[in-house]
Amino acid sequence: MPGPRRKTAPERNDDNPANRREDLVRVAARLFREKGFDGTTVRDIATAVGMRSGSPFYHFANKHELLMAVMEEGLRLGLERSEAVIEDAGLPAMERFKRLVRTHYGILHDTGSDFIPVMLYDWRSLPDQYKRRIIELKDRYDDIWQSTLEDLQRQGLIRTDAKLARLMILGAINFSATWYHARSRAKNAVSLDALAEQTVALVTHPT
């Protein structure tokens, strides 16, 4: 005679599909960052969100589409914050640059900011057909930086060519995703504000 059926955990009920999609993207970003894209299964993501293992496929066709959504969300947030910096047309170029640097560090290291690190770590895992949208958003983000650095170059305030400066600065800040989080727990660790100030000092002439 068969034994009693094992009860399964109830799936969280949420009437707003957009909220469920946001939950999936947020949790996927955290798990992709912690375990890598290849080391994370759709079941892992569904379990962490409180969904059945097949439910994510109501929102995303496959895991790669979910990875694209994570990257897209990171760039969307980055654009939103960076565009807020440049909205003040009267802001001097140097101050605009300082704020962009600090904003980018925040995009990488603020609580819950797992989206851009995933793009840095798992870009090669994204199939070519999904990359076009991400590249379009990244180009818009780069344009904000490029415009500001060109203003600084015209004023003689940076030590190198504007494009080279952009590549070097963003590369250096992005690399902090591999070391800053662990080191920030150490005694007397440098703050993000101080780190941003030192980054600016490396590429600009004293004013």
Coordinates of C-alpha atoms in Angstrom, one line a residue:
M1 CA 0.0 0.0 0.0
P2 CA 1.5 3.3 -1.0
G3 CA 2.6 5.7 1.8
P4 CA 1.3 9.2 2.3
R5 CA 2.2 11.6 -0.5
R6 CA 5.0 14.0 0.4
K7 CA 3.9 17.6 0.5
T8 CA 5.8 20.0 -1.7
A9 CA 6.6 23.6 -0.6
P10 CA 3.9 25.9 -1.9
E11 CA 4.9 28.3 -4.6
R12 CA 4.7 31.9 -3.6
N13 CA 1.6 33.5 -5.0
D14 CA 2.2 36.9 -6.7
D15 CA -0.4 38.4 -9.0
N16 CA 2.1 40.7 -10.7
P17 CA 4.2 38.8 -13.3
A18 CA 6.6 41.8 -13.4
N19 CA 7.4 41.4 -9.8
R20 CA 8.2 37.7 -10.3
R21 CA 10.4 38.5 -13.3
E22 CA 12.3 41.1 -11.2
D23 CA 12.8 38.5 -8.4
L24 CA 14.2 36.1 -10.9
V25 CA 16.6 38.6 -12.4
R26 CA 17.8 39.8 -9.0
V27 CA 18.3 36.3 -7.6
A28 CA 19.9 35.0 -10.8
A29 CA 22.4 37.9 -10.6
R30 CA 23.4 37.0 -7.1
L31 CA 23.7 33.3 -7.9
F32 CA 25.6 33.8 -11.1
R33 CA 28.0 36.1 -9.3
E34 CA 28.5 33.6 -6.4
K35 CA 28.6 30.3 -8.4
G36 CA 29.1 31.4 -12.0
F37 CA 26.7 30.9 -14.9
D38 CA 27.7 27.4 -15.6
G39 CA 27.6 26.5 -11.9
T40 CA 24.0 27.7 -11.5
T41 CA 21.0 25.8 -12.6
V42 CA 17.5 27.1 -13.3
R43 CA 16.3 24.9 -10.4
D44 CA 18.8 26.8 -8.1
I45 CA 17.3 30.1 -9.2
A46 CA 13.7 28.9 -8.9
T47 CA 14.2 27.4 -5.5
A48 CA 15.8 30.6 -4.2
V49 CA 12.9 32.6 -5.4
G50 CA 10.3 30.2 -4.1
M51 CA 9.1 28.9 -7.4
R52 CA 8.7 25.5 -9.0
S53 CA 11.6 24.5 -11.2
G54 CA 9.8 25.0 -14.4
S55 CA 8.2 28.3 -13.5
P56 CA 11.1 30.6 -14.7
F57 CA 10.3 29.5 -18.2
Y58 CA 7.1 31.4 -18.1
H59 CA 9.3 34.5 -18.0
F60 CA 12.4 33.5 -19.9
A61 CA 12.9 31.1 -22.8
N62 CA 16.1 29.7 -21.4
K63 CA 18.9 30.4 -18.9
H64 CA 20.9 32.4 -21.5
E65 CA 17.9 34.8 -21.9
L66 CA 17.9 35.2 -18.1
L67 CA 21.7 35.9 -18.2
M68 CA 21.0 38.6 -20.8
A69 CA 18.3 40.1 -18.6
V70 CA 20.8 40.3 -15.7
M71 CA 23.3 42.1 -17.8
E72 CA 20.6 44.4 -19.3
E73 CA 19.4 45.3 -15.8
G74 CA 23.0 46.2 -14.7
L75 CA 23.5 48.5 -17.6
R76 CA 20.0 50.0 -17.2
L77 CA 20.8 50.9 -13.6
G78 CA 24.3 52.2 -14.6
L79 CA 22.8 54.4 -17.3
E80 CA 20.1 55.7 -14.9
R81 CA 22.6 56.7 -12.3
S82 CA 25.2 58.1 -14.7
E83 CA 22.6 60.2 -16.6
A84 CA 21.5 61.7 -13.3
V85 CA 25.1 62.9 -12.9
I86 CA 25.3 64.7 -16.2
E87 CA 21.8 66.2 -16.0
D88 CA 23.3 69.4 -14.4
A89 CA 24.6 71.1 -17.5
G90 CA 26.4 73.6 -15.4
L91 CA 28.5 71.0 -13.5
P92 CA 32.2 71.4 -14.2
A93 CA 33.7 68.6 -16.2
M94 CA 36.1 67.6 -13.3
E95 CA 33.3 67.4 -10.8
R96 CA 31.2 65.4 -13.4
F97 CA 34.1 63.0 -13.8
K98 CA 34.6 62.5 -10.1
R99 CA 30.9 61.7 -9.7
L100 CA 31.0 59.3 -12.6
V101 CA 33.9 57.4 -11.0
R102 CA 32.2 57.2 -7.7
T103 CA 28.9 56.1 -9.3
H104 CA 30.7 53.3 -11.2
Y105 CA 32.3 52.0 -8.0
G106 CA 28.8 52.0 -6.4
I107 CA 27.3 50.1 -9.4
L108 CA 29.9 47.4 -8.7
H109 CA 29.9 47.3 -4.9
D110 CA 26.7 48.7 -3.4
T111 CA 24.5 46.1 -1.7
G112 CA 22.7 44.1 -4.3
S113 CA 24.9 45.3 -7.1
D114 CA 25.6 41.9 -8.7
F115 CA 24.5 42.7 -12.2
I116 CA 27.6 44.3 -13.8
P117 CA 30.0 41.9 -12.1
V118 CA 28.1 39.1 -13.8
M119 CA 28.5 40.8 -17.2
L120 CA 32.3 41.1 -16.5
Y121 CA 32.6 37.4 -15.5
D122 CA 30.2 35.7 -17.8
W123 CA 30.2 37.7 -21.0
R124 CA 31.6 34.8 -23.0
S125 CA 28.7 32.6 -21.8
L126 CA 26.2 34.9 -23.6
P127 CA 25.4 33.7 -27.2
D128 CA 26.0 36.2 -30.0
Q129 CA 22.3 36.6 -30.7
Y130 CA 21.8 38.1 -27.2
K131 CA 24.8 40.3 -27.3
R132 CA 23.5 43.0 -29.6
R133 CA 21.1 44.6 -27.1
I134 CA 23.8 44.5 -24.4
I135 CA 26.4 46.2 -26.7
E136 CA 23.9 48.9 -27.5
L137 CA 23.4 49.8 -23.9
K138 CA 27.1 49.6 -23.1
D139 CA 27.9 52.0 -26.0
R140 CA 25.4 54.5 -24.5
Y141 CA 27.2 54.1 -21.1
D142 CA 30.6 54.6 -22.7
D143 CA 29.4 57.7 -24.6
I144 CA 28.7 59.4 -21.2
W145 CA 32.2 58.8 -20.1
Q146 CA 33.8 59.6 -23.4
S147 CA 32.1 63.0 -23.6
T148 CA 33.2 63.9 -20.1
L149 CA 36.8 62.8 -20.7
E150 CA 36.9 64.7 -23.9
D151 CA 35.9 67.8 -22.0
L152 CA 38.7 67.2 -19.6
Q153 CA 41.2 66.6 -22.4
R154 CA 40.3 69.9 -24.1
Q155 CA 40.9 71.6 -20.7
G156 CA 44.3 69.8 -20.3
L157 CA 43.1 68.1 -17.1
I158 CA 43.9 64.5 -17.9
R159 CA 47.2 62.9 -18.5
T160 CA 46.4 60.9 -21.6
D161 CA 44.0 60.6 -24.6
A162 CA 40.3 60.6 -23.7
K163 CA 39.5 57.2 -25.3
L164 CA 42.6 55.6 -23.7
A165 CA 41.7 57.1 -20.4
R166 CA 38.2 55.7 -20.6
L167 CA 39.4 52.2 -21.3
M168 CA 42.0 52.3 -18.6
I169 CA 39.8 53.8 -15.9
L170 CA 36.8 51.6 -16.5
G171 CA 39.1 48.6 -16.8
A172 CA 40.7 49.4 -13.4
I173 CA 37.4 50.0 -11.7
N174 CA 35.9 46.9 -13.1
F175 CA 38.8 44.8 -11.9
S176 CA 38.0 45.9 -8.3
A177 CA 35.1 43.5 -8.5
T178 CA 37.7 40.7 -8.1
W179 CA 39.3 42.0 -4.9
Y180 CA 37.5 44.9 -3.2
H181 CA 34.6 43.0 -1.6
A182 CA 36.8 40.7 0.4
R183 CA 39.3 43.4 1.3
S184 CA 36.6 45.8 2.4
R185 CA 36.0 43.7 5.5
A186 CA 39.5 44.2 6.7
K187 CA 40.4 46.6 9.4
N188 CA 41.2 50.1 8.1
A189 CA 40.0 49.1 4.6
V190 CA 39.7 52.0 2.1
S191 CA 36.2 53.3 1.6
L192 CA 34.6 53.6 -1.9
D193 CA 34.8 57.3 -1.6
A194 CA 38.5 57.2 -0.9
L195 CA 39.0 54.7 -3.7
A196 CA 37.2 56.9 -6.1
E197 CA 39.4 59.9 -5.1
Q198 CA 42.6 57.9 -5.6
T199 CA 41.3 56.7 -9.0
V200 CA 40.7 60.3 -10.2
A201 CA 44.1 61.4 -8.9
L202 CA 45.8 58.7 -11.0
V203 CA 44.7 60.2 -14.3
T204 CA 44.2 63.9 -13.8
H205 CA 46.5 66.8 -13.3
P206 CA 46.3 68.7 -10.0
T207 CA 43.8 71.6 -10.3

